[in-house]
Every structure is written in structure tokens, then in C-alpha cells.
Coordinates of N, CA, C and O in Angstrom, one line a residue:
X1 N 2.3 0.9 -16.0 CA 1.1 1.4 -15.4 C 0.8 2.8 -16.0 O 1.3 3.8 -15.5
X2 N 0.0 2.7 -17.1 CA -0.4 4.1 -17.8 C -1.6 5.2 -16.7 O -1.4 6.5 -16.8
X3 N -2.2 4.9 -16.0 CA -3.3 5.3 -15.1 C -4.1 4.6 -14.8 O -5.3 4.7 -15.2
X4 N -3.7 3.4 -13.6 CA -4.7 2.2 -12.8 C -5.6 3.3 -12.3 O -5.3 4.5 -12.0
X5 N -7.3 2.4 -12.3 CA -7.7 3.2 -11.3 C -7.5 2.1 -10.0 O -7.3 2.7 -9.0
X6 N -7.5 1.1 -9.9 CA -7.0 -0.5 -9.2 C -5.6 -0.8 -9.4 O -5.3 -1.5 -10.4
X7 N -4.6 -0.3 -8.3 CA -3.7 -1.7 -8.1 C -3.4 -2.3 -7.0 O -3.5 -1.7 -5.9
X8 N -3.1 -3.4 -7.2 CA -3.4 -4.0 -6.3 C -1.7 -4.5 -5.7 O -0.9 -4.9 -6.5
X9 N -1.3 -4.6 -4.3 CA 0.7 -4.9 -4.7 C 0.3 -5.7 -3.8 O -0.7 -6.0 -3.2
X10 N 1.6 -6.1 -3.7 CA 1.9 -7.3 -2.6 C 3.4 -7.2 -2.1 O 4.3 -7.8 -2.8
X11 N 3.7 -6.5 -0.9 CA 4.7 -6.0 -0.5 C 5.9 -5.1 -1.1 O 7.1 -5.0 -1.1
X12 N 4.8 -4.6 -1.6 CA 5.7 -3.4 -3.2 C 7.0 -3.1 -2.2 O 8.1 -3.1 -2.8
X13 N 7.2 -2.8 -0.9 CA 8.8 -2.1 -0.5 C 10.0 -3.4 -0.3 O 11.2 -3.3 0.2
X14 N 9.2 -4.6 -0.8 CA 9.9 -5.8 -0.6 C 11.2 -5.7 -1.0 O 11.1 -6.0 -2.2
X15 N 12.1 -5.5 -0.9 CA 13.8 -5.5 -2.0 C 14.2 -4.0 -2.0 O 15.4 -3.7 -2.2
X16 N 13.3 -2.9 -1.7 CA 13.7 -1.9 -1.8 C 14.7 -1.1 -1.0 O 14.7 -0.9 0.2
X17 N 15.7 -0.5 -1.7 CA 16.2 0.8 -0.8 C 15.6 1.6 0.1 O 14.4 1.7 0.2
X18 N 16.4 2.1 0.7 CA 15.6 3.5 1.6 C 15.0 4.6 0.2 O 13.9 5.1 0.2
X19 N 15.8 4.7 -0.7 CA 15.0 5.8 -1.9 C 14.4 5.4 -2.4 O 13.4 6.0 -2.9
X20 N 14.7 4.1 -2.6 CA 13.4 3.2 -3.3 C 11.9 3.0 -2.8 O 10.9 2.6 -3.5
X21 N 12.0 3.2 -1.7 CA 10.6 2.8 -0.6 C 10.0 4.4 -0.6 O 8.9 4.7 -0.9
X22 N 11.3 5.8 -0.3 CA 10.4 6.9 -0.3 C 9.7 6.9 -1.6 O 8.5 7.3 -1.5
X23 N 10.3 6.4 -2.9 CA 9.6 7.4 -4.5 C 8.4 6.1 -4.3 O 7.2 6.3 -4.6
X24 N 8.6 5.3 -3.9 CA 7.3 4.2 -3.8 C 6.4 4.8 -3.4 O 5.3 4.8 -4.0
X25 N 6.6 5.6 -2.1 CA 5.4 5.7 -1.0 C 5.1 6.9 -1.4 O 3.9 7.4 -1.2
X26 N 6.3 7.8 -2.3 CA 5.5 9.4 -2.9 C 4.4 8.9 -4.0 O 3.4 9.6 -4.2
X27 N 4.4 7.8 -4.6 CA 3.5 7.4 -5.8 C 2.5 6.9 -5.6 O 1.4 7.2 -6.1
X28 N 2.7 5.7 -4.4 CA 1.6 5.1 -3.7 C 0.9 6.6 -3.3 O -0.2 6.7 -3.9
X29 N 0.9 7.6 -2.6 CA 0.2 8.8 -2.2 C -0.1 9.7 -3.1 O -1.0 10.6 -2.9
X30 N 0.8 9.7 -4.4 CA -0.1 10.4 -5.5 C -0.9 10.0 -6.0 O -1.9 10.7 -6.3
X31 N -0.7 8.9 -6.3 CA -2.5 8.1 -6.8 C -3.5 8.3 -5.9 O -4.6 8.7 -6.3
X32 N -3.3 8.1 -4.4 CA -4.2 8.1 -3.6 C -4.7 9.8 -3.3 O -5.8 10.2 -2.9
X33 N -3.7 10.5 -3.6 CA -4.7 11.8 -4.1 C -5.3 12.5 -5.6 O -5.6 13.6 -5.9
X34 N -5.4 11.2 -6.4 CA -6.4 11.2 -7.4 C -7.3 10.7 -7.5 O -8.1 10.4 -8.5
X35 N -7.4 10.2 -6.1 CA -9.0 9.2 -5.7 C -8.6 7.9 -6.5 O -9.3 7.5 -7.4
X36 N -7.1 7.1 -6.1 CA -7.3 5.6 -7.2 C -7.3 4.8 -5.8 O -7.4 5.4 -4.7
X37 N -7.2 3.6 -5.8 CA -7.6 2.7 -5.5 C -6.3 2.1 -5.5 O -5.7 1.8 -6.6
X38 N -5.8 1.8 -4.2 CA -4.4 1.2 -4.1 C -4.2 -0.1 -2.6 O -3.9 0.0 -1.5
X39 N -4.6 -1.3 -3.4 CA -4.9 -2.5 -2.3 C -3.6 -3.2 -1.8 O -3.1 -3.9 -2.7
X40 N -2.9 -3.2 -0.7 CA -1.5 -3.5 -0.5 C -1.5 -4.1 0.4 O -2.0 -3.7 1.5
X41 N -0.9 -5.7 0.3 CA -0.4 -6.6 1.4 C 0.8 -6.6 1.8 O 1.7 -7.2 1.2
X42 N 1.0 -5.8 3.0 CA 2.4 -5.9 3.7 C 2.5 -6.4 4.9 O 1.5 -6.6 5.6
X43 N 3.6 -6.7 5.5 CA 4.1 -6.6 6.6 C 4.3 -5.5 7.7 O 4.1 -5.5 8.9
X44 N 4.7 -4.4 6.7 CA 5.6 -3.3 6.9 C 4.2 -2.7 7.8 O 3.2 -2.8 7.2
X45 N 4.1 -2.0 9.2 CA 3.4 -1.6 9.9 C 3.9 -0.2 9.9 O 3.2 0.6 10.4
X46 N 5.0 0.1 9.5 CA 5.4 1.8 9.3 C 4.8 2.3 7.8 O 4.7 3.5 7.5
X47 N 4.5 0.7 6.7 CA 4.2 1.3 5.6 C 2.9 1.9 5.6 O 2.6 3.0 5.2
X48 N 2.1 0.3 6.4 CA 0.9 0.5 6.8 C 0.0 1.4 7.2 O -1.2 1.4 6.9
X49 N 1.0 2.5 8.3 CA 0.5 3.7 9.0 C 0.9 5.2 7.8 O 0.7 6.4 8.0
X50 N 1.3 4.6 6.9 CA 1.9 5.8 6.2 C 0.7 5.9 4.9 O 0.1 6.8 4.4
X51 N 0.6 4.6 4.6 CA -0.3 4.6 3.3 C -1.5 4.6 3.3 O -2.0 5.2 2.4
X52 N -2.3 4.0 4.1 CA -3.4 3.2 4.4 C -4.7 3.8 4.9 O -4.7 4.3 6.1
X53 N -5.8 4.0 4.2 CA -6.7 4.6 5.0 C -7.7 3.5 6.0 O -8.1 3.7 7.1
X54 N -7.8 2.5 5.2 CA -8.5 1.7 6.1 C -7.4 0.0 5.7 O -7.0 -0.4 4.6
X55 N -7.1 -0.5 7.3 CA -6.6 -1.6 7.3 C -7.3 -2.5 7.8 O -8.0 -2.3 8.8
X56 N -7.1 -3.6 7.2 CA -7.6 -4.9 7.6 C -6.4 -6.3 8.0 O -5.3 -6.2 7.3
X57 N -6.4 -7.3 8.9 CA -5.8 -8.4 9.5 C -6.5 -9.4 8.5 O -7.7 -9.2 8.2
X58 N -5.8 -10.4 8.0 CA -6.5 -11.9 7.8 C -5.6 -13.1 8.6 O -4.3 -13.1 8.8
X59 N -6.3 -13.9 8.9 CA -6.0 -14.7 10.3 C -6.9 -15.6 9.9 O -8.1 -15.4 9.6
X60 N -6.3 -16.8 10.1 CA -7.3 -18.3 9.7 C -8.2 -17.7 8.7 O -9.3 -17.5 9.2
X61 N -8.1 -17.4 7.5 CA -9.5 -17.1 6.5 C -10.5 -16.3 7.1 O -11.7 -16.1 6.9
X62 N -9.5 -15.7 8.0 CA -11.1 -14.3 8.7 C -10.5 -13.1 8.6 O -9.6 -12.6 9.3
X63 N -11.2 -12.5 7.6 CA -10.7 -10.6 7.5 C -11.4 -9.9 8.4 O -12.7 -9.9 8.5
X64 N -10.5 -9.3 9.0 CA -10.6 -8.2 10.0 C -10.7 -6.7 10.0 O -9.6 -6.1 10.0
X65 N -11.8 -5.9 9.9 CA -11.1 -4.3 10.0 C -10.7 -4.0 11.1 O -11.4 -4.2 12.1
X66 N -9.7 -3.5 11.3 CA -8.7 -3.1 12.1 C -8.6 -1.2 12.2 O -8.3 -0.8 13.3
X67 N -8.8 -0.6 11.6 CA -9.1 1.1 11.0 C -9.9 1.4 9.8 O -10.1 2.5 9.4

């Protein structure tokens, strides 16, 4: 990943260590303070609250904003 302005993950802290999940979540937040664009499907509700400016639920084919 040379400079996404879009990526998009799908449970990026899946398999991760504890240091593994911090350098994640320092990177996921440095992009997000160069104005990029970082779309992430997790589980993780601590990742959630850490990363996320606006979240959304999907449930039977219906997306939800939630924040």
C-alpha cells in the first residue's frame, strides 16, 4: 500500500497480537489524519470506538447508521 486514498479491511486485527493491533490502529489513525478514507468491517466494538467516525450495523440486508 504505497498511498490508498480507499481501503477498505475486513477485520484487519483478525490474528493479531496485542502490538500487532496497536501499530494497526496507529496506521489505521494516521491515514485518517491525512483525510484517507478507511472502510472497516469488524466485530471488534473497542476497535470500533477507537477508529471510526461514523458507524453503521447491517442486519437482514438493511444498513443502519448507528453514529
Amino acid at each position: 500500500m504505497e498511498d490508498p486514498e480507499l481501503l477498505v479491511l475486513d477485520e484487519p486485527m483478525n490474528g493479531l497480537d496485542k502490538d500487532g493491533v496497536a501499530d494497526m490502529r496507529k496506521y489505521l489513525l494516521d491515514l485518517k489524519s491525512q483525510g484517507k478514507t478507511v472502510l472497516i468491517a469488524s466485530h471488534s466494538a473497542e476497535d470500533i470506538d477507537v477508529l471510526c467516525d461514523t458507524v453503521c450495523v447491517m442486519d437482514k440486508d438493511v444498513l443502519t447508521v448507528v453514529r
